[in-house]
CSV table of C-alpha atoms in Angstrom, one decimal:
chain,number,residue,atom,x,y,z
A,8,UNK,CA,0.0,0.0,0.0
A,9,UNK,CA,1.5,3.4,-0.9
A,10,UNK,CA,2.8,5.4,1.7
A,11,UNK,CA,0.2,8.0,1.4
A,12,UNK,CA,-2.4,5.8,2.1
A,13,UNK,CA,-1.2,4.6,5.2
A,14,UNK,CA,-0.9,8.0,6.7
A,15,UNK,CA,-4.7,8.9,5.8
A,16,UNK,CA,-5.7,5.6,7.4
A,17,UNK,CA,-3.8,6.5,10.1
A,18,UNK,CA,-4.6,9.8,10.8
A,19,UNK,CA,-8.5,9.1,10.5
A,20,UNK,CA,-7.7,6.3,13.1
A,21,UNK,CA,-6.3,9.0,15.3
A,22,UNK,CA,-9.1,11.2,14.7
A,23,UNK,CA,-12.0,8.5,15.7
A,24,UNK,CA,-9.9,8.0,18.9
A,25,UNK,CA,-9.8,11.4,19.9
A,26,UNK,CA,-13.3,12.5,19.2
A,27,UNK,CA,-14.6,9.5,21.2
A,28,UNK,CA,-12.9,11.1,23.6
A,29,UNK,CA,-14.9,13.8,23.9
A,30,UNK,CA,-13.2,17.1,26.0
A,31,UNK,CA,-10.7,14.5,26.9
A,32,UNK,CA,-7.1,16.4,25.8
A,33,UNK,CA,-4.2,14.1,24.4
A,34,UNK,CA,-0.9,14.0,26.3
A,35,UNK,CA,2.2,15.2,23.9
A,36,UNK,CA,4.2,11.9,23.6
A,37,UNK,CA,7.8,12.2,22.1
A,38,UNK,CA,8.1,10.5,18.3
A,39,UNK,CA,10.3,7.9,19.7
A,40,UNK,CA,8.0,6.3,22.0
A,41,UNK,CA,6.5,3.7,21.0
A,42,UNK,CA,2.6,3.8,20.0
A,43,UNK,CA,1.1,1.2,21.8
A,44,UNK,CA,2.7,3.6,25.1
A,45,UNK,CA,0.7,6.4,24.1
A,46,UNK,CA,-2.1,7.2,25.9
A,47,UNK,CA,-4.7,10.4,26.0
A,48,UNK,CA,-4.9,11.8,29.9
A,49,UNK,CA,-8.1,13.4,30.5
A,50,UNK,CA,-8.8,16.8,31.9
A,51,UNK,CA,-10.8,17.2,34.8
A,52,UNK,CA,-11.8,21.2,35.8
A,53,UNK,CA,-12.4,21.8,39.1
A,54,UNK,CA,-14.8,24.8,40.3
A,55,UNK,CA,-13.9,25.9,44.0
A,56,UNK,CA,-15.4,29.2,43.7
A,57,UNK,CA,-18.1,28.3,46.7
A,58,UNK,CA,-15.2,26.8,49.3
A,59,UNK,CA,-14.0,29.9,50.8
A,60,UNK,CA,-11.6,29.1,53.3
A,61,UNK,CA,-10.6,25.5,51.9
A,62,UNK,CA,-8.3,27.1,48.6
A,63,UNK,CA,-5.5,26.1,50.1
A,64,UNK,CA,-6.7,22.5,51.3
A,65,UNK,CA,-8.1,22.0,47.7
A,66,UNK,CA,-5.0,23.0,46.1
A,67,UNK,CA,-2.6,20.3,48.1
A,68,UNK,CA,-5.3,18.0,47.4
A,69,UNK,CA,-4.9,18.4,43.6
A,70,UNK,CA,-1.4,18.7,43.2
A,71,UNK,CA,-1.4,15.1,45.6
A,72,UNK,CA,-3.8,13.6,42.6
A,73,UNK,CA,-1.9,15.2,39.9
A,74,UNK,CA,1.4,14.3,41.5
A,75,UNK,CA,0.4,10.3,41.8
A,76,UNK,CA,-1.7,9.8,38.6
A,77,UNK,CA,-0.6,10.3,34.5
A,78,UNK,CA,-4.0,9.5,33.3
A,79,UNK,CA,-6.4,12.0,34.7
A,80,UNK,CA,-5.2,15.9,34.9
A,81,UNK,CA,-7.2,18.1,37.6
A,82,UNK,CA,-7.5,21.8,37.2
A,83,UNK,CA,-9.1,24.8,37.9
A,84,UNK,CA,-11.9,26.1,36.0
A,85,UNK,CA,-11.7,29.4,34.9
A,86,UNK,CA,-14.3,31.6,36.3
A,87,UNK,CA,-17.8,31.4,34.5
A,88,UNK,CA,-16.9,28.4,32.8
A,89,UNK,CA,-18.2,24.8,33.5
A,90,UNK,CA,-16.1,22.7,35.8
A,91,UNK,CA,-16.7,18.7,36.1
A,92,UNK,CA,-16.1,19.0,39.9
A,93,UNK,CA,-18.5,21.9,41.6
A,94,UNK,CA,-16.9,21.8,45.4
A,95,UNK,CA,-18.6,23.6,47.9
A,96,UNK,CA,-17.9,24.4,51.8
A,97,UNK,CA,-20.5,23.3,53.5
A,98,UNK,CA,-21.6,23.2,58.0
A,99,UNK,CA,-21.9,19.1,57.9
A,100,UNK,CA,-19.9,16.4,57.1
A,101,UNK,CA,-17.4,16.3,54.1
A,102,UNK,CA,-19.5,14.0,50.9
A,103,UNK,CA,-19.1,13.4,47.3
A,104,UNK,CA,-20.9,12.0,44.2
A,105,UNK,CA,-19.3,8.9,43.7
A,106,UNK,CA,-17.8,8.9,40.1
A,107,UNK,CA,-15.5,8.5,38.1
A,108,UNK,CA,-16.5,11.7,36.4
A,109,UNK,CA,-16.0,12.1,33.1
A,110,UNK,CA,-15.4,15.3,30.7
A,111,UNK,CA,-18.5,17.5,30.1
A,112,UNK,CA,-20.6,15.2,33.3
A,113,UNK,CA,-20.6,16.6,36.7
A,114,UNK,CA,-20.2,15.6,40.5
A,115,UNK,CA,-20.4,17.5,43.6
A,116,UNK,CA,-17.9,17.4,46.5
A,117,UNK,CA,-19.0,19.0,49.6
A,118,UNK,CA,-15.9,20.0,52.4
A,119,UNK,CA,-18.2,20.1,55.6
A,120,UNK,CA,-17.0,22.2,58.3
A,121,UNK,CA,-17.9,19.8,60.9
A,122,UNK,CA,-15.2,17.3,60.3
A,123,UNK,CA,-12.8,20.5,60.8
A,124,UNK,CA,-14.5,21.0,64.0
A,125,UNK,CA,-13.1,17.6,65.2
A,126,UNK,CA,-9.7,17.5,64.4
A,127,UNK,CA,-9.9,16.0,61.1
A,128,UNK,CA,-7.3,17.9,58.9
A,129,UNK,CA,-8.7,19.8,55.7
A,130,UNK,CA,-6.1,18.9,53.2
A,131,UNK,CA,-6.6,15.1,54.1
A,132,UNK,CA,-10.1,15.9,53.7
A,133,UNK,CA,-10.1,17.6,49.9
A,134,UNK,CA,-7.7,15.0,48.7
A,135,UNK,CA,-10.6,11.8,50.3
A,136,UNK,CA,-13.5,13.6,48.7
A,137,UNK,CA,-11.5,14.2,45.4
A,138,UNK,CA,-11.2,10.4,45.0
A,139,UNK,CA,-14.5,9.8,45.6
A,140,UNK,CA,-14.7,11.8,42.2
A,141,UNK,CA,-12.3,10.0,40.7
A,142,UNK,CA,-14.2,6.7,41.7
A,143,UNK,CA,-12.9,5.7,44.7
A,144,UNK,CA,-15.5,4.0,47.3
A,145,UNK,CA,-14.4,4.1,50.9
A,146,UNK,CA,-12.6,1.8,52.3
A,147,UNK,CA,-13.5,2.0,56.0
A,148,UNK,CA,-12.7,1.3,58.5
A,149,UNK,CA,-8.7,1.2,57.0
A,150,UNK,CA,-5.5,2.7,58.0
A,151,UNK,CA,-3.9,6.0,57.8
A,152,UNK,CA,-2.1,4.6,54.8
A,153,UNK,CA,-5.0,4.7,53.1
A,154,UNK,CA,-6.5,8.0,51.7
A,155,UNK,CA,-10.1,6.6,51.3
A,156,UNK,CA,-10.0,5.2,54.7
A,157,UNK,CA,-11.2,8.7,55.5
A,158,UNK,CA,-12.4,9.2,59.2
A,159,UNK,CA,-11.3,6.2,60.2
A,160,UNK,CA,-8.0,6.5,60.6
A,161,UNK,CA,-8.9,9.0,62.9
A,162,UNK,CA,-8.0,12.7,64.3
A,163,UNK,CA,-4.6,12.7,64.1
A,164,UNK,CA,-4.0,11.0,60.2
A,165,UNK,CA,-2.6,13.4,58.1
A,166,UNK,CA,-2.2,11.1,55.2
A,167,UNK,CA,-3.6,13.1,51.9
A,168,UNK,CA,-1.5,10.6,49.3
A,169,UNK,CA,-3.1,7.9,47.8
A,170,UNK,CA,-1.8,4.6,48.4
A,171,UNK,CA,-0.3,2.3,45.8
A,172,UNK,CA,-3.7,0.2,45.1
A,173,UNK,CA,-5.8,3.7,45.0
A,174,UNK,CA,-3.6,5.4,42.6
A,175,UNK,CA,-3.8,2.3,40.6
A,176,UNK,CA,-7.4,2.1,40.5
A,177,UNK,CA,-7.8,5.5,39.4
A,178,UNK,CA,-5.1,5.0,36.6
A,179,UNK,CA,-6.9,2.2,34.7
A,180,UNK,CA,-10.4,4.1,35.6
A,181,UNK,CA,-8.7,6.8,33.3
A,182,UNK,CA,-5.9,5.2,31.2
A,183,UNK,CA,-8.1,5.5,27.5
A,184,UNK,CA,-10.6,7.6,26.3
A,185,UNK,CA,-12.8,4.8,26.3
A,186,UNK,CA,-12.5,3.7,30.1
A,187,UNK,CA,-13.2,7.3,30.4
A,188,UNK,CA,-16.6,7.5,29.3
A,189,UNK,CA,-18.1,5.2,32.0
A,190,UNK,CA,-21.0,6.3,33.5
A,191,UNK,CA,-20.5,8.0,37.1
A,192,UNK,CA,-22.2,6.0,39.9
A,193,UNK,CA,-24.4,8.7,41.4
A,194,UNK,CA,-24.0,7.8,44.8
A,195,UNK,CA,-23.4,10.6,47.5
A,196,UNK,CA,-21.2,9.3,50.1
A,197,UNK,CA,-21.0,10.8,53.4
A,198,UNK,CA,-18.1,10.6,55.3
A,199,UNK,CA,-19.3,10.8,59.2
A,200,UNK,CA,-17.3,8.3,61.8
């Protein structure tokens, strides 16, 4: 087959790929590596424009995801503009919409004040209710070492890093435009002890 042909075939290959993918956004891979390594990372925005007070919280809590994760990219909406992740500061407990979200759908994660009140740290917090976006149940009760172990692990956990097995999970939840696209659960989980 002439040359040409194969890079038409190719290219309209590409473009089915990427327009299944909807909003999803296609890493820049390097021409040497190889194609079956290449992989589209999907862009989550993030709209924290109603948690006054947790900016800083929600910022350590993205930069933990984006830090431990290739395949899903968090960041901030720009003002006006739809966000996939609407988080709000709320007076109860800290809850989420169980996902995993996906580009152009939309969860809500609530930072509840109330969880503060106890001695829960608020970093810890934004980082939990973040992977229940990303599709992570609870896992309680569990250890410290474990970021979805949430309240559990008690006053004094710190821990805002997912653990081996949870960053895993949310890599393969997010490692093609097609995993992408699955439907988000829907469930709100509450955090209370």
């Amino acid at each position: 087959m002439p040359l040409g042909t194969w890079f038409r075939a190719g290219t309209s290959a590409a473009a089915l790929v990427l327009g299944m993918a909807g909003t999803a956004t296609a890493a820049t891979v390097p021409a040497s590596t190889p194609s079956t390594a290449r992989a589209a990372v999907v862009t989550l925005r993030y709209d924290d424009s109603r948690a006054a007070g947790w900016e800083s919280a929600i910022a350590a809590g993205v930069a933990s995801w984006n830090a431990n994760v290739s395949s899903v990219r968090l960041v901030e909406a720009a003002p006006g503009s739809a966000a996939e992740i609407v988080i709000v500061a709320t007076t109860g407990w800290p809850q989420a919409t169980l996902g995993p979200v996906r580009p152009g759908r939309q969860v809500r994660v609530e930072l509840g004040s109330q969880a503060v009140d106890q001695g829960y740290n608020k970093t810890r917090i934004a980082a939990h209710e973040l992977g229940h976006s990303l599709g992570l149940p609870d896992t309680k009760p569990g250890p410290c070492t474990q970021l979805m172990s949430g309240s559990s692990a008690g006053t004094a956990c710190t821990n805002a890093t997912p653990n081996a097995a949870e960053r895993s999970r949310v890599q393969s939840t997010y490692a093609s435009a097609v995993a992408a696209l699955a439907a988000v659960d829907g469930r709100t989980l509450v955090d209370a002890p």
